[in-house]
Short mmCIF file of C-alpha atoms and ligand atoms in Angstrom, two decimals:
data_model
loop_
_atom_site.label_atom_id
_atom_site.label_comp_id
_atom_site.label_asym_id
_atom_site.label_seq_id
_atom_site.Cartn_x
_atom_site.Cartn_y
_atom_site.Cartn_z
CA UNK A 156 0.00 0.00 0.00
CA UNK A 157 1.27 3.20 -0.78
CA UNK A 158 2.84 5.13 1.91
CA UNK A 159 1.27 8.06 4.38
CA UNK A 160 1.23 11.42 2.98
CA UNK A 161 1.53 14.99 5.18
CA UNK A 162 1.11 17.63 2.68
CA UNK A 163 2.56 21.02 4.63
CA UNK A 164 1.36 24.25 3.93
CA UNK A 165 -1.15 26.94 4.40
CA UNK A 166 -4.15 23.68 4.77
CA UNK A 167 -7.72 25.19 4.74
CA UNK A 168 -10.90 23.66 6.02
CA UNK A 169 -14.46 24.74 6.19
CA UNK A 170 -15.88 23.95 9.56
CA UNK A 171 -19.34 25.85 8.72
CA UNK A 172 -20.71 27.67 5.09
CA UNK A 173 -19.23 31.23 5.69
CA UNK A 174 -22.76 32.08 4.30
CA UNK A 175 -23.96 31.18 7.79
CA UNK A 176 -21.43 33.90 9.28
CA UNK A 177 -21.54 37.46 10.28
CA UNK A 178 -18.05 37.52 9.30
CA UNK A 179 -17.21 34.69 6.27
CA UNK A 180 -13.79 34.15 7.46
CA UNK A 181 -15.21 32.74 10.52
CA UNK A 182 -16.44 29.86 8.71
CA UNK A 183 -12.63 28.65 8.10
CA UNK A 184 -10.07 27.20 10.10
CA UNK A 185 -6.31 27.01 8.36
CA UNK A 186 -3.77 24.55 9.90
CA UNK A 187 -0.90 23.64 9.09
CA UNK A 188 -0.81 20.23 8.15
CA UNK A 189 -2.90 17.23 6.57
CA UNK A 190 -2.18 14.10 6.95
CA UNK A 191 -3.59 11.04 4.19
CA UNK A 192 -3.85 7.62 3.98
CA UNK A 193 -5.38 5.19 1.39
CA UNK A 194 -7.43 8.27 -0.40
CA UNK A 195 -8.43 9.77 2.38
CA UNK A 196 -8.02 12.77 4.73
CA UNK A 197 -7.40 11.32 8.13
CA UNK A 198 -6.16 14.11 10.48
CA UNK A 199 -5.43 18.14 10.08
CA UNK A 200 -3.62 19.97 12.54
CA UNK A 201 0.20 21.26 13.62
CA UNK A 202 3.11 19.17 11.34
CA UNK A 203 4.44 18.19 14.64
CA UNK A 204 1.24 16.18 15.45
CA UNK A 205 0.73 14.98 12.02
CA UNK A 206 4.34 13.42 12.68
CA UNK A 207 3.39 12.26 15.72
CA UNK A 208 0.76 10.39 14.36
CA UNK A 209 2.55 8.96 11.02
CA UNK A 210 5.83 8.94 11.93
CA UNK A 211 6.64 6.88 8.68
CA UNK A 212 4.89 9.71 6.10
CA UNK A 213 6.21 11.24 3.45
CA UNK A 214 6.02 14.98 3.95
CA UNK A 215 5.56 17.03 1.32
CA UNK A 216 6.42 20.56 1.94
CA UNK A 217 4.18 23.32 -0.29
CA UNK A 218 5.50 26.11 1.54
CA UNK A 219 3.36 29.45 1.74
CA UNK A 220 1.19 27.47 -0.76
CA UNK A 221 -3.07 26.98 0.04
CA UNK A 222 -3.94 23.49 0.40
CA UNK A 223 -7.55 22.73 -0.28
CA UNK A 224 -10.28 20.48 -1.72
CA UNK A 225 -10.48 20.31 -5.59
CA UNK A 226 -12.93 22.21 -6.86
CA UNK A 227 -16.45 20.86 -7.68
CA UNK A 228 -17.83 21.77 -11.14
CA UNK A 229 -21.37 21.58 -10.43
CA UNK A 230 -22.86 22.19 -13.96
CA UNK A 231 -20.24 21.41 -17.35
CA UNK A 232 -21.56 19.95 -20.73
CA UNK A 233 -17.73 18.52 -21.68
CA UNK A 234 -19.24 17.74 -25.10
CA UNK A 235 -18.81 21.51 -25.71
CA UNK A 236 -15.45 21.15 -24.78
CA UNK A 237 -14.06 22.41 -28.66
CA UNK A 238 -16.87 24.88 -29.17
CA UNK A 239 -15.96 27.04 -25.81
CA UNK A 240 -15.70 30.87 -26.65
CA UNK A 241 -17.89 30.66 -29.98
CA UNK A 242 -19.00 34.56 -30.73
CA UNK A 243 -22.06 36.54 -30.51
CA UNK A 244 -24.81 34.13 -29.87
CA UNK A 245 -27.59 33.82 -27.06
CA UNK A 246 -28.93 30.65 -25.71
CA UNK A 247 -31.52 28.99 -28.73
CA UNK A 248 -28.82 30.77 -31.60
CA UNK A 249 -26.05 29.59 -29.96
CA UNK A 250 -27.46 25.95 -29.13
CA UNK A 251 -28.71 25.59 -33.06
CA UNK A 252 -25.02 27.66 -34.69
CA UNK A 253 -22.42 25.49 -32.88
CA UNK A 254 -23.72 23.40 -29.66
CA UNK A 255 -25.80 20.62 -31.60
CA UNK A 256 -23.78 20.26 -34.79
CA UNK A 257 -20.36 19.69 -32.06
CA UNK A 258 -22.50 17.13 -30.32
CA UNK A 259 -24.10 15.92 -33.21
CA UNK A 260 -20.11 14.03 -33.23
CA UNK A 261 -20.37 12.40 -29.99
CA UNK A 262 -21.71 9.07 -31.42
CA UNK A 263 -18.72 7.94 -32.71
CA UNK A 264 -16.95 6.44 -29.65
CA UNK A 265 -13.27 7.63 -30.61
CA UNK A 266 -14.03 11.27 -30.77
CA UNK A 267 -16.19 10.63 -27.75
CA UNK A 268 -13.43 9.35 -25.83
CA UNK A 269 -10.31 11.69 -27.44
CA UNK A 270 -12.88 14.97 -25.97
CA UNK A 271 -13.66 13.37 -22.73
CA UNK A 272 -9.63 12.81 -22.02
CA UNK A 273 -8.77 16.48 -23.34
CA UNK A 274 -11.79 17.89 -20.97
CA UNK A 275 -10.32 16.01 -17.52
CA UNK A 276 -6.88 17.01 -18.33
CA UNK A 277 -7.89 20.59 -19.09
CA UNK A 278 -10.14 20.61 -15.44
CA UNK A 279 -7.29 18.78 -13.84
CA UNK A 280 -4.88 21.29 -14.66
CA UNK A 281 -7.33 23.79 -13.26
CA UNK A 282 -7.76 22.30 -9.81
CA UNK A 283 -11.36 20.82 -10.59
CA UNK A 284 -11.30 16.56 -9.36
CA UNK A 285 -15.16 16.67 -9.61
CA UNK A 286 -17.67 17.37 -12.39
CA UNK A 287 -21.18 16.81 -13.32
CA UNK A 288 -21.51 16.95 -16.87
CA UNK A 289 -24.05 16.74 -19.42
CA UNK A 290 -23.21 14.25 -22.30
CA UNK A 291 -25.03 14.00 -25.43
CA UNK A 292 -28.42 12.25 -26.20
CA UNK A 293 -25.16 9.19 -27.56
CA UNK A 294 -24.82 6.12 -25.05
CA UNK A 295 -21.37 6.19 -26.27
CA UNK A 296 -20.97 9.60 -25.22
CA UNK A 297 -21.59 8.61 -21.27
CA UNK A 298 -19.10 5.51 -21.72
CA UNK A 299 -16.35 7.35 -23.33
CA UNK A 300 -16.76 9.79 -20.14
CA UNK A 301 -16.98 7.32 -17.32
CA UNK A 302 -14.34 5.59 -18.70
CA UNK A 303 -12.09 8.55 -19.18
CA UNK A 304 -12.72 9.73 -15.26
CA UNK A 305 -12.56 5.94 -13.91
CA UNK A 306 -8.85 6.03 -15.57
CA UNK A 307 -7.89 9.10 -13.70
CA UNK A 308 -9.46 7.65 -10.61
CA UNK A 309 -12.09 10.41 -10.50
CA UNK A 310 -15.49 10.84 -8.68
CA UNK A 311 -18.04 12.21 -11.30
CA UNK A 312 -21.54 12.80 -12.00
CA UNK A 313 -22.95 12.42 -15.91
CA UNK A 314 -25.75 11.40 -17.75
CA UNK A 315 -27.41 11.27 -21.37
CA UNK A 316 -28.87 14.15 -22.42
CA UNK A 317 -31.97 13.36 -23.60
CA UNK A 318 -34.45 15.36 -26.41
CA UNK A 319 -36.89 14.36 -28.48
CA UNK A 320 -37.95 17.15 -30.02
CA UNK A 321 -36.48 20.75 -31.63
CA UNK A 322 -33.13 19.78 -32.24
CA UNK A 323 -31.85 18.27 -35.33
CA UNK A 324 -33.00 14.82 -36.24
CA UNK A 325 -29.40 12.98 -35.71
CA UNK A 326 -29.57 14.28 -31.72
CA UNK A 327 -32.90 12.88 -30.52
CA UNK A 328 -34.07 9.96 -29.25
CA UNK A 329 -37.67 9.17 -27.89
CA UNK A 330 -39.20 9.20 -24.86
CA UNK A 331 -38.96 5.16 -24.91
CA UNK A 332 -35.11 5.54 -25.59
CA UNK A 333 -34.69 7.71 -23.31
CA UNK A 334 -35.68 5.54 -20.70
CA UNK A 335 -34.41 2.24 -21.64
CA UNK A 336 -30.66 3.67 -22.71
CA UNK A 337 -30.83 5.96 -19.09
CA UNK A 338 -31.58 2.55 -16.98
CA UNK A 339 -28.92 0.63 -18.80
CA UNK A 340 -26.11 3.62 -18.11
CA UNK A 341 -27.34 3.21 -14.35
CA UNK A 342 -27.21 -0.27 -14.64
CA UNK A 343 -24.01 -0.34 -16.15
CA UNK A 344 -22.01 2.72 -14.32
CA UNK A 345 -23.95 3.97 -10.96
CA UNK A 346 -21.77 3.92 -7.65
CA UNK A 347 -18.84 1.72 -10.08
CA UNK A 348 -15.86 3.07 -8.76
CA UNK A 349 -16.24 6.73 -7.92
CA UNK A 350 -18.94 7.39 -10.64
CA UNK A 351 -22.28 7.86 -10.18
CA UNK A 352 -25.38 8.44 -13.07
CA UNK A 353 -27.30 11.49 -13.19
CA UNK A 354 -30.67 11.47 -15.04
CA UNK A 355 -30.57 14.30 -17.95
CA UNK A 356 -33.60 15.93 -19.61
CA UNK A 357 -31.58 18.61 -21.09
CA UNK A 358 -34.75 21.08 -20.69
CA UNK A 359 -38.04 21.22 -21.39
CA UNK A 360 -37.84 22.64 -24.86
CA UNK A 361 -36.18 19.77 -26.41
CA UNK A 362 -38.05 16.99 -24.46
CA UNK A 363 -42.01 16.01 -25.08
CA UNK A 364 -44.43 16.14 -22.09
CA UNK A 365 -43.99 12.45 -23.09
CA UNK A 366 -40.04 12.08 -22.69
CA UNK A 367 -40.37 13.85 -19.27
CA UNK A 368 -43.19 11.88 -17.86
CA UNK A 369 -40.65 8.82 -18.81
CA UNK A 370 -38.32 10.34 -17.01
CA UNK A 371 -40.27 10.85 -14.12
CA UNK A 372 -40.93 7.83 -13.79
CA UNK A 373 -37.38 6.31 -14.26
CA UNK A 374 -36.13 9.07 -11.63
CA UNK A 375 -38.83 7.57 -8.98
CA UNK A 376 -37.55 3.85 -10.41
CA UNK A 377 -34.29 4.97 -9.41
CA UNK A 378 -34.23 7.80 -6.30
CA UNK A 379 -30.37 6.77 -6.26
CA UNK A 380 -29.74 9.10 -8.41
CA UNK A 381 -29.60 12.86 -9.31
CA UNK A 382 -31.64 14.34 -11.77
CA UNK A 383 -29.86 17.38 -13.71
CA UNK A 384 -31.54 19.53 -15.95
CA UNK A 385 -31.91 23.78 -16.89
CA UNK A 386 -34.20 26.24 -15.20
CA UNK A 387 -35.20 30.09 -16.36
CA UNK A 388 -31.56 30.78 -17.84
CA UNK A 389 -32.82 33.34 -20.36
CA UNK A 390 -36.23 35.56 -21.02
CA UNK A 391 -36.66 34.42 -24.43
CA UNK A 392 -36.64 30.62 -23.34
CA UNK A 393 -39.10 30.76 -20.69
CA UNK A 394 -41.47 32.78 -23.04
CA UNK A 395 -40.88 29.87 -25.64
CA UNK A 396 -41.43 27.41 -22.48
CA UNK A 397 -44.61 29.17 -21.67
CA UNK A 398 -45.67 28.48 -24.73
CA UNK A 399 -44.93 24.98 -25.55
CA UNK A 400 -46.85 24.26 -22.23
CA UNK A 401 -49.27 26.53 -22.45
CA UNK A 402 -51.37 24.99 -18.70
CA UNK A 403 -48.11 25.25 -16.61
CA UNK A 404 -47.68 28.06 -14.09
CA UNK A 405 -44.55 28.30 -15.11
CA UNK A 406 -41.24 26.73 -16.14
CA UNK A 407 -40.36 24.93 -13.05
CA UNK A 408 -43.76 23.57 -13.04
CA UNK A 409 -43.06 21.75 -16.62
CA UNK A 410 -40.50 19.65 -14.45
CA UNK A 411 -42.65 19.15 -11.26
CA UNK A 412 -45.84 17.90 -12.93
CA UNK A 413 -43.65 15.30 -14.24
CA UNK A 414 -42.49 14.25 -11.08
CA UNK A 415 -39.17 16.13 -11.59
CA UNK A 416 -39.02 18.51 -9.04
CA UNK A 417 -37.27 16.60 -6.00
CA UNK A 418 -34.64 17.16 -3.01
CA UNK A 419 -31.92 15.12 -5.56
CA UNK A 420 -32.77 18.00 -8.42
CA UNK A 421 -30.24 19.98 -9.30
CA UNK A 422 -31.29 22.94 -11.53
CA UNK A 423 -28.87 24.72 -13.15
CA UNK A 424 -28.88 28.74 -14.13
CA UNK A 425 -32.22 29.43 -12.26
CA UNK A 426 -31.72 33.42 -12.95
CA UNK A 427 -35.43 34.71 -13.94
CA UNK A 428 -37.56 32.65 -10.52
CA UNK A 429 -40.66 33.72 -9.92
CA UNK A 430 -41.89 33.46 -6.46
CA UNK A 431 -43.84 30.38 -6.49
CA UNK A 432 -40.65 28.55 -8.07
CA UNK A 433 -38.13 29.95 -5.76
CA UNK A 434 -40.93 28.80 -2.94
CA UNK A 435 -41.41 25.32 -4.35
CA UNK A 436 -37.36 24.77 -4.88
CA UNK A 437 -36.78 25.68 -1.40
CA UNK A 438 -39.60 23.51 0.24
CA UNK A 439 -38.22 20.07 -1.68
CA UNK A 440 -34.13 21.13 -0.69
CA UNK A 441 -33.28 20.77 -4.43
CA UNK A 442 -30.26 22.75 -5.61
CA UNK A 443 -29.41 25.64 -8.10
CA UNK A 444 -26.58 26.28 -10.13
CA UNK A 445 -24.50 29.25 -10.78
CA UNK A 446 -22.58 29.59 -13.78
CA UNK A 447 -21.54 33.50 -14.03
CA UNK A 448 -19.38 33.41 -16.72
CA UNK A 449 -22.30 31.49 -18.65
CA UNK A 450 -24.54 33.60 -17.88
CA UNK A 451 -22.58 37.11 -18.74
CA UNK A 452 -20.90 35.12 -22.14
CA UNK A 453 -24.17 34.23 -23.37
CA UNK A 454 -26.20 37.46 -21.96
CA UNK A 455 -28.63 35.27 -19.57
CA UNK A 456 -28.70 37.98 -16.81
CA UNK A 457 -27.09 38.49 -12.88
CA UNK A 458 -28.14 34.98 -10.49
CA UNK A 459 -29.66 36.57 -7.10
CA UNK A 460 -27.16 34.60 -4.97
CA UNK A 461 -27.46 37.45 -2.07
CA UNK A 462 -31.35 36.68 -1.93
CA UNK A 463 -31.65 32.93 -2.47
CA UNK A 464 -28.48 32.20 -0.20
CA UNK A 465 -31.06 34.35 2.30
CA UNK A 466 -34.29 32.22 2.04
CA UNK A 467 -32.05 29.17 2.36
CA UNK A 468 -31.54 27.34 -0.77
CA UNK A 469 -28.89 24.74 -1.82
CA UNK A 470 -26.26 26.15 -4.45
CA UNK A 471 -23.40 25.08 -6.47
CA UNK A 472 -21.10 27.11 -8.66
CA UNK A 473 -20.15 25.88 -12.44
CA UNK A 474 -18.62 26.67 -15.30
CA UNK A 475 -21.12 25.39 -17.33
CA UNK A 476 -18.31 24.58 -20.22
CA UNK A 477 -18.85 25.49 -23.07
CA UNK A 478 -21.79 28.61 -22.52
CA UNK A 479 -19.61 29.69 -20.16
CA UNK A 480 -16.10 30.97 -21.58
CA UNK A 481 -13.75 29.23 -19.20
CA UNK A 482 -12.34 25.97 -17.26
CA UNK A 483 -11.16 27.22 -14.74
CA UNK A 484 -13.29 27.48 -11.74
CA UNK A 485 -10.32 30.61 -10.14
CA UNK A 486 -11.47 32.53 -13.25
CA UNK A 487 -15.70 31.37 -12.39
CA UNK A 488 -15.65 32.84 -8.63
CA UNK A 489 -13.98 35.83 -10.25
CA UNK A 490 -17.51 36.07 -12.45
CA UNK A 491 -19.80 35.36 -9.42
CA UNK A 492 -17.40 38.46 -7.32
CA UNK A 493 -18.61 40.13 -10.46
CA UNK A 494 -21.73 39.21 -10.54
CA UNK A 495 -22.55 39.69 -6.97
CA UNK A 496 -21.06 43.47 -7.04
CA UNK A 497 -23.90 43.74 -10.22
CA UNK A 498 -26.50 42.62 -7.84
CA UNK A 499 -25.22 44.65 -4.49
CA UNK A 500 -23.96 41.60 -2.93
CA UNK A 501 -19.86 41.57 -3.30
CA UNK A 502 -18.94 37.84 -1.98
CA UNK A 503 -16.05 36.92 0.27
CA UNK A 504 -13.15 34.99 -0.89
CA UNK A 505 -14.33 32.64 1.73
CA UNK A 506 -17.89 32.74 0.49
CA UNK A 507 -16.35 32.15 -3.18
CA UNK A 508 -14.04 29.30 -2.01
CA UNK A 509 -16.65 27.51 0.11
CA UNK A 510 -19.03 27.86 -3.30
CA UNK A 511 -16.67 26.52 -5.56
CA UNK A 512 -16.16 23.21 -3.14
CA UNK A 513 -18.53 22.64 -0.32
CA UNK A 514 -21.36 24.62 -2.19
CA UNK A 515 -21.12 22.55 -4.90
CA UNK A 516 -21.10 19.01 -3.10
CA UNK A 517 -23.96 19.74 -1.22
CA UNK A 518 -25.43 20.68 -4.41
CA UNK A 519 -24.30 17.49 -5.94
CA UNK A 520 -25.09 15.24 -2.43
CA UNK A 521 -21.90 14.27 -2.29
CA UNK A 522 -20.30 16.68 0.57
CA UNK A 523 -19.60 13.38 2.63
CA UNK A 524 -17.21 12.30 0.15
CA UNK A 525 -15.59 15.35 -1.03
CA UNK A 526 -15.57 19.52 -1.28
CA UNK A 527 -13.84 19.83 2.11
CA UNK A 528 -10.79 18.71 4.11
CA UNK A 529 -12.12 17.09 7.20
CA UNK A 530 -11.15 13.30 8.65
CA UNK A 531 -12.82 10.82 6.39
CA UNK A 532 -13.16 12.58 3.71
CA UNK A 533 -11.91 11.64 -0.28
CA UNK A 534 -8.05 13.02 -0.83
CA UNK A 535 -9.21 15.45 -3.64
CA UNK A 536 -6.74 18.47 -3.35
CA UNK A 537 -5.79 21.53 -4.91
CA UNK A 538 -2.95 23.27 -4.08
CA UNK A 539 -2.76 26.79 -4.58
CA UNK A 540 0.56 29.11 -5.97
CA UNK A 541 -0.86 32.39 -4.48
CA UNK A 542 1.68 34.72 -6.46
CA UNK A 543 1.90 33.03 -9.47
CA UNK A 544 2.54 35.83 -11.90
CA UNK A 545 4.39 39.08 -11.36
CA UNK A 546 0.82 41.05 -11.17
CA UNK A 547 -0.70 38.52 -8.69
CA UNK A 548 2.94 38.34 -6.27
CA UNK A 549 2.65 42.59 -6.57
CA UNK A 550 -0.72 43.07 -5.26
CA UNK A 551 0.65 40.01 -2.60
CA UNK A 552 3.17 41.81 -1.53
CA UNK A 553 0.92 44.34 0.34
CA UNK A 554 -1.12 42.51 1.63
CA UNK A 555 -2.23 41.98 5.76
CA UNK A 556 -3.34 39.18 5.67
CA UNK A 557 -4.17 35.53 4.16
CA UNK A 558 -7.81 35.94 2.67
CA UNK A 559 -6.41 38.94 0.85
CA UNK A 560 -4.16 37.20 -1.20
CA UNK A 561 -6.11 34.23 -1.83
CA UNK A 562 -8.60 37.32 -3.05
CA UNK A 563 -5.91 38.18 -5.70
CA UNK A 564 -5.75 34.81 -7.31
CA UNK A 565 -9.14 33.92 -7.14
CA UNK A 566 -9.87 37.05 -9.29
CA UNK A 567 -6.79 36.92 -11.24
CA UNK A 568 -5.49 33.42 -11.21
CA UNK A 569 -5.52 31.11 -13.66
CA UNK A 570 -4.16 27.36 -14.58
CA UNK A 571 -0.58 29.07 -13.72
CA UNK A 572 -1.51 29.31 -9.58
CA UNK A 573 -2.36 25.26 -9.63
CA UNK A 574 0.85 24.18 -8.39
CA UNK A 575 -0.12 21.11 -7.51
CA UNK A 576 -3.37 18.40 -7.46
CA UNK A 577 -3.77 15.10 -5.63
CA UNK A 578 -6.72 13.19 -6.65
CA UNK A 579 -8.27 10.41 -3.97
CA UNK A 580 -4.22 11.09 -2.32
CA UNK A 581 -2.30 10.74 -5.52
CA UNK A 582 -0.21 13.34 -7.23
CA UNK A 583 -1.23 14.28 -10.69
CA UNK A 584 1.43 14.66 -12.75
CA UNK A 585 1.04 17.37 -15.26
N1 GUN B 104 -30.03 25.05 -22.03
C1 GUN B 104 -30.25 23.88 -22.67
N2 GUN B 104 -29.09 23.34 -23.10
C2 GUN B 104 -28.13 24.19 -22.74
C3 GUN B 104 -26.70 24.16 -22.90
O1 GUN B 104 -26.11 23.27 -23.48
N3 GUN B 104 -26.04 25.23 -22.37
C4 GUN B 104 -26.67 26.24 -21.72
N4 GUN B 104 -25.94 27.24 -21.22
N5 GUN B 104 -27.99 26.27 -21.57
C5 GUN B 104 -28.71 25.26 -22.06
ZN1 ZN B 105 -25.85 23.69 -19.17
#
């Protein structure tokens, strides 16, 4: 078995959500130390007692460096992966001119597979270990992914997408397929490994009161699992919602009288709720999912974080790759900051950090496995340069104290600050 790790450093640790806080910071504890073993976090505290307790470990020394969980990429469609930064659309223009014709390739298992590896080593090398993705409507698509994260050693969440209707012919299925190719994937790659299924009706546009009531029913067949789908992301789409179910009260209600409204729903955008939808998503615990730069790339509008974070709800952050315009997740709490000033609400860099981890695997129901560094929990690290390039190590230079500089690279960081990334306790070498 391999040997115990102590990874040195500035180690940080969520003890609370700094949402809960009058001051964020509060929410944190830094030590100095973690110790692992096997995968998994077993002990955090003063190098002298990690030593104490492992006497045998390897230490590993990362200096003035922030040790953390990987991030948790709550919302990414990897099939967009080569289409990221494509100019000048919004959401139903940009999903016809270059979304569906990219995935429109993911049935042929080779590209499938060559995207899928390119995706995980572009996240890797941005400090994300977890994702839940969207594939494409192609069973192949979900194999090539699994497979791709099993390699690595990675716990992920992905499903089919599936449509049957307004989107070109070679990208639907039926509500019949749907079902029967979703319940073999489960069957096939739920809770193998560190994977787990999440069920995918893209949203409600492409999908026939038919294919959702399927789904319903094979989310209530199988309450395992997630279910992952879009929610009020821009004005034009709920009016077109509105009108392709003309007796719903509104868009969230298209999922719930199907059954898909539920405490393991995860809902991502969720910028235009009306008050009976931000009641209803609060009163089953489901979760919503920010992606900032998505939603400023794409021209969606500004998420209400300050409010819903208020009333209670259950949120992730994402990049939601490839709407929004970047991989990294440094670069995506830099958008929410953004965001949030839009709105009146400027978030902490603990608030930000917390969302980007914690946030997101409570969104995701996995915080008991990962987002955090507590005892028992998965070895999925990030370790963070915090003056990785001459502007960043400036503005460091002045500053008083930690949460200051970690403010520096979350809003000007990029790949460059990831010094270094364990996933389940192992090194990855890039
Ligand atoms: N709504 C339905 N599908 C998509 C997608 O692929 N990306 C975004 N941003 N919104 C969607
Ligand atoms: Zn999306």
């Amino acid at each position: 078995m391999r040997k115990d790790i102590i990874l040195c450093g500035h180690v940080l640790s969520f003890l609370a959500s700094p949402f809960d806080r009058e001051d964020p910071k509060d929410a944190a504890q830094l030590h100095e130390a973690v110790l692992l073993r096997a995968g998994r976090v077993v002990e955090l505290g003063s190098r002298a007692a990690m030593e104490k307790l492992a006497p045998k470990a390897e230490v590993v020394d990362h200096g003035q460096k922030l040790i953390m969980a990987g991030f948790v990429d709550a919302h990414v469609h990897y099939p967009q992966t080569a289409i990221i930064a494509s100019w000048g659309k919004r959401l139903i223009d940009w999903l016809n001119s270059y979304t569906f014709p990219e995935e429109m390739k993911f049935g042929d298992p080779a590209y499938a597979a060559e995207v899928a590896g390119r995706y995980l080593e572009l996240t890797l090398a941005n400090g994300t270990t977890t994702v839940c993705s969207y594939c494409t409507i192609h069973p192949e698509s979900v194999d090539a992914f699994f497979a791709a994260a099993q390699t690595r050693g990675q716990r992920v969440v992905a499903g089919k997408t599936c449509m049957d209707r307004n989107a070109p012919e070679g990208l639907q299925d039926t509500a019949q397929t749907a079902f029967d190719q979703s319940a073999a994937l489960i069957e096939r790659w739920h809770g193998v490994d560190r994977l787990e299924y999440a069920i995918t009706p893209r949203f409600s546009p492409t999908s026939t009161p038919e294919q959702l009531e399927a789904m319903g029913a094979l989310w209530r067949a199988h309450p395992e699992c997630l279910m992952q789908t879009h929610l009020s992301e821009q004005l034009d789409e709920i009016d077109w919602v509105k009108s392709l179910f003309p007796n719903a009260r509104d868009y969230l209600d298209t999922y719930e009288m199907f059954g898909l409204l539920g405490a393991k729903g995860v809902y991502g955008h969720a910028i235009h709720l009306e008050e009976r939808e931000r009641h209803r998503l609060r009163e089953f615990g489901a979760a919503l999912v920010h992606c900032p730069t998505s939603n400023t790339f794409i021209g969606s509008g500004l998420f209400d974080m300050g409010g819903l974070m208020a009333e209670g709800h259950r949120i992730g952050l994402a990049t939601d790759t490839g709407g929004g315009s970047s991989f990294s997740m440094l670069r995506t709490m830099a958008a929410a900051y953004e965001v949030g000033q839009l709105r009146g609400r400027p978030l902490h860099g603990a608030e930000l950090l917390w969302l980007a981890t914690q946030g997101s695997a409570r969104a995701l129901r996995i915080e008991d496995k990962v987002g955090n560094l507590a005892a028992g929990l998965e070895a999925d690290i990030v370790v963070l340069d915090l003056a990785s390039t001459p502007a960043i190590a400036q503005r460091v230079a002045q500053v008083d104290d930690l949460w200051e500089a970690v403010f520096a690279t979350v809003m000007m960081g990029d790949d460059r600050a990831v010094a270094q990334v364990y996933v389940a306790g192992e090194p990855v070498q890039h």
